[in-house]
Amino acid sequence: VYYINFTDFASYEVVVDEKPFLQCTRSIETGKTNYNTCYTAGVCLLKARQKIAVKMVHADISINMSKHTTFFGAIRLGEAPAS
């Protein structure tokens, strides 16, 4: 996520079925530029019809959504083990 406007902190969560799975939080020093990035990566066993979402923790944050700045990717690593 490429933040373009925040004051002290910027944070987002990656949620699976609305439950937090990953989180990234950035802070900024007083007097510094308010542009910053935050990156997360993880592996999670997903079941059919589960939903993945990116949730901004602070409502007053602006992010750049152009294709060269903010992205979300997912890959399938293999079949889930039989239960």
PDB file of C-alpha atoms in Angstrom:
ATOM      1  CA  VAL A   1       0.000   0.000   0.000  1.00  0.00           C
ATOM      2  CA  TYR A   2       1.370   3.401  -0.991  1.00  0.00           C
ATOM      3  CA  TYR A   3       0.142   6.047   1.447  1.00  0.00           C
ATOM      4  CA  ILE A   4      -0.025   9.617   0.151  1.00  0.00           C
ATOM      5  CA  ASN A   5      -1.481  11.437   3.133  1.00  0.00           C
ATOM      6  CA  PHE A   6      -1.251  10.557   6.795  1.00  0.00           C
ATOM      7  CA  THR A   7      -0.230  12.374   9.949  1.00  0.00           C
ATOM      8  CA  ASP A   8       1.258  10.097  12.629  1.00  0.00           C
ATOM      9  CA  PHE A   9       0.300   6.507  11.772  1.00  0.00           C
ATOM     10  CA  ALA A  10      -1.013   4.557   8.799  1.00  0.00           C
ATOM     11  CA  SER A  11      -2.164   0.976   9.098  1.00  0.00           C
ATOM     12  CA  TYR A  12      -4.038  -1.720   7.216  1.00  0.00           C
ATOM     13  CA  GLU A  13      -5.082  -5.300   7.880  1.00  0.00           C
ATOM     14  CA  VAL A  14      -5.466  -8.236   5.529  1.00  0.00           C
ATOM     15  CA  VAL A  15      -8.563 -10.052   6.757  1.00  0.00           C
ATOM     16  CA  VAL A  16      -9.936 -13.515   5.968  1.00  0.00           C
ATOM     17  CA  ASP A  17     -13.696 -13.711   6.543  1.00  0.00           C
ATOM     18  CA  GLU A  18     -13.382 -10.411   8.474  1.00  0.00           C
ATOM     19  CA  LYS A  19     -10.789 -11.863  10.904  1.00  0.00           C
ATOM     20  CA  PRO A  20      -7.344 -10.172  10.902  1.00  0.00           C
ATOM     21  CA  PHE A  21      -4.595 -12.297   9.350  1.00  0.00           C
ATOM     22  CA  LEU A  22      -1.822  -9.756   8.618  1.00  0.00           C
ATOM     23  CA  GLN A  23      -1.253  -6.142   9.655  1.00  0.00           C
ATOM     24  CA  CYS A  24       1.160  -3.424   8.620  1.00  0.00           C
ATOM     25  CA  THR A  25       1.590  -0.147  10.518  1.00  0.00           C
ATOM     26  CA  ARG A  26       3.850   2.773   9.609  1.00  0.00           C
ATOM     27  CA  SER A  27       4.677   5.924  11.513  1.00  0.00           C
ATOM     28  CA  ILE A  28       6.188   9.178  10.330  1.00  0.00           C
ATOM     29  CA  GLU A  29       8.638  11.494  12.035  1.00  0.00           C
ATOM     30  CA  THR A  30       7.489  15.037  12.697  1.00  0.00           C
ATOM     31  CA  GLY A  31       8.486  17.324   9.841  1.00  0.00           C
ATOM     32  CA  LYS A  32       9.133  14.497   7.358  1.00  0.00           C
ATOM     33  CA  THR A  33       7.253  13.792   4.124  1.00  0.00           C
ATOM     34  CA  ASN A  34       3.900  12.084   4.541  1.00  0.00           C
ATOM     35  CA  TYR A  35       4.457   9.610   1.664  1.00  0.00           C
ATOM     36  CA  ASN A  36       5.245   6.063   2.724  1.00  0.00           C
ATOM     37  CA  THR A  37       4.716   2.401   1.852  1.00  0.00           C
ATOM     38  CA  CYS A  38       3.769  -0.688   3.840  1.00  0.00           C
ATOM     39  CA  TYR A  39       4.164  -4.325   2.718  1.00  0.00           C
ATOM     40  CA  THR A  40       2.950  -7.631   4.151  1.00  0.00           C
ATOM     41  CA  ALA A  41       3.212 -11.248   3.029  1.00  0.00           C
ATOM     42  CA  GLY A  42       1.952 -14.484   4.511  1.00  0.00           C
ATOM     43  CA  VAL A  43       0.647 -17.985   3.864  1.00  0.00           C
ATOM     44  CA  CYS A  44      -2.853 -19.004   4.904  1.00  0.00           C
ATOM     45  CA  LEU A  45      -4.897 -22.147   4.296  1.00  0.00           C
ATOM     46  CA  LEU A  46      -8.113 -20.995   2.621  1.00  0.00           C
ATOM     47  CA  LYS A  47     -11.277 -23.001   2.223  1.00  0.00           C
ATOM     48  CA  ALA A  48     -13.864 -22.676  -0.552  1.00  0.00           C
ATOM     49  CA  ARG A  49     -15.828 -19.399  -0.479  1.00  0.00           C
ATOM     50  CA  GLN A  50     -13.631 -17.700   2.130  1.00  0.00           C
ATOM     51  CA  LYS A  51     -13.150 -13.992   1.435  1.00  0.00           C
ATOM     52  CA  ILE A  52      -9.901 -12.023   1.570  1.00  0.00           C
ATOM     53  CA  ALA A  53     -10.002  -8.232   1.985  1.00  0.00           C
ATOM     54  CA  VAL A  54      -7.671  -5.335   2.740  1.00  0.00           C
ATOM     55  CA  LYS A  55      -9.077  -3.074   5.468  1.00  0.00           C
ATOM     56  CA  MET A  56      -7.717   0.382   6.250  1.00  0.00           C
ATOM     57  CA  VAL A  57      -7.491   0.778  10.031  1.00  0.00           C
ATOM     58  CA  HIS A  58      -7.679   4.602  10.023  1.00  0.00           C
ATOM     59  CA  ALA A  59     -10.495   6.198   7.991  1.00  0.00           C
ATOM     60  CA  ASP A  60      -8.705   9.508   7.271  1.00  0.00           C
ATOM     61  CA  ILE A  61      -5.835   7.965   5.270  1.00  0.00           C
ATOM     62  CA  SER A  62      -5.401   8.426   1.504  1.00  0.00           C
ATOM     63  CA  ILE A  63      -3.704   5.800  -0.649  1.00  0.00           C
ATOM     64  CA  ASN A  64      -2.528   5.793  -4.243  1.00  0.00           C
ATOM     65  CA  MET A  65      -4.416   3.061  -6.123  1.00  0.00           C
ATOM     66  CA  SER A  66      -2.612   3.323  -9.478  1.00  0.00           C
ATOM     67  CA  LYS A  67      -1.386   0.018 -10.924  1.00  0.00           C
ATOM     68  CA  HIS A  68       2.281   0.815 -10.259  1.00  0.00           C
ATOM     69  CA  THR A  69       1.950   1.737  -6.579  1.00  0.00           C
ATOM     70  CA  THR A  70      -0.579  -0.314  -4.593  1.00  0.00           C
ATOM     71  CA  PHE A  71      -1.205  -3.966  -5.386  1.00  0.00           C
ATOM     72  CA  PHE A  72      -2.664  -7.181  -3.977  1.00  0.00           C
ATOM     73  CA  GLY A  73      -1.623 -10.603  -5.147  1.00  0.00           C
ATOM     74  CA  ALA A  74      -2.467 -14.192  -4.257  1.00  0.00           C
ATOM     75  CA  ILE A  75      -1.154 -17.507  -5.526  1.00  0.00           C
ATOM     76  CA  ARG A  76      -2.213 -21.091  -4.974  1.00  0.00           C
ATOM     77  CA  LEU A  77       0.599 -23.151  -3.462  1.00  0.00           C
ATOM     78  CA  GLY A  78      -1.106 -26.534  -3.834  1.00  0.00           C
ATOM     79  CA  GLU A  79      -3.984 -28.720  -2.743  1.00  0.00           C
ATOM     80  CA  ALA A  80      -5.097 -28.532   0.884  1.00  0.00           C
ATOM     81  CA  PRO A  81      -4.330 -31.646   2.914  1.00  0.00           C
ATOM     82  CA  ALA A  82      -7.239 -34.055   3.381  1.00  0.00           C
ATOM     83  CA  SER A  83      -8.949 -33.696   6.748  1.00  0.00           C
TER      84      SER A  83
END
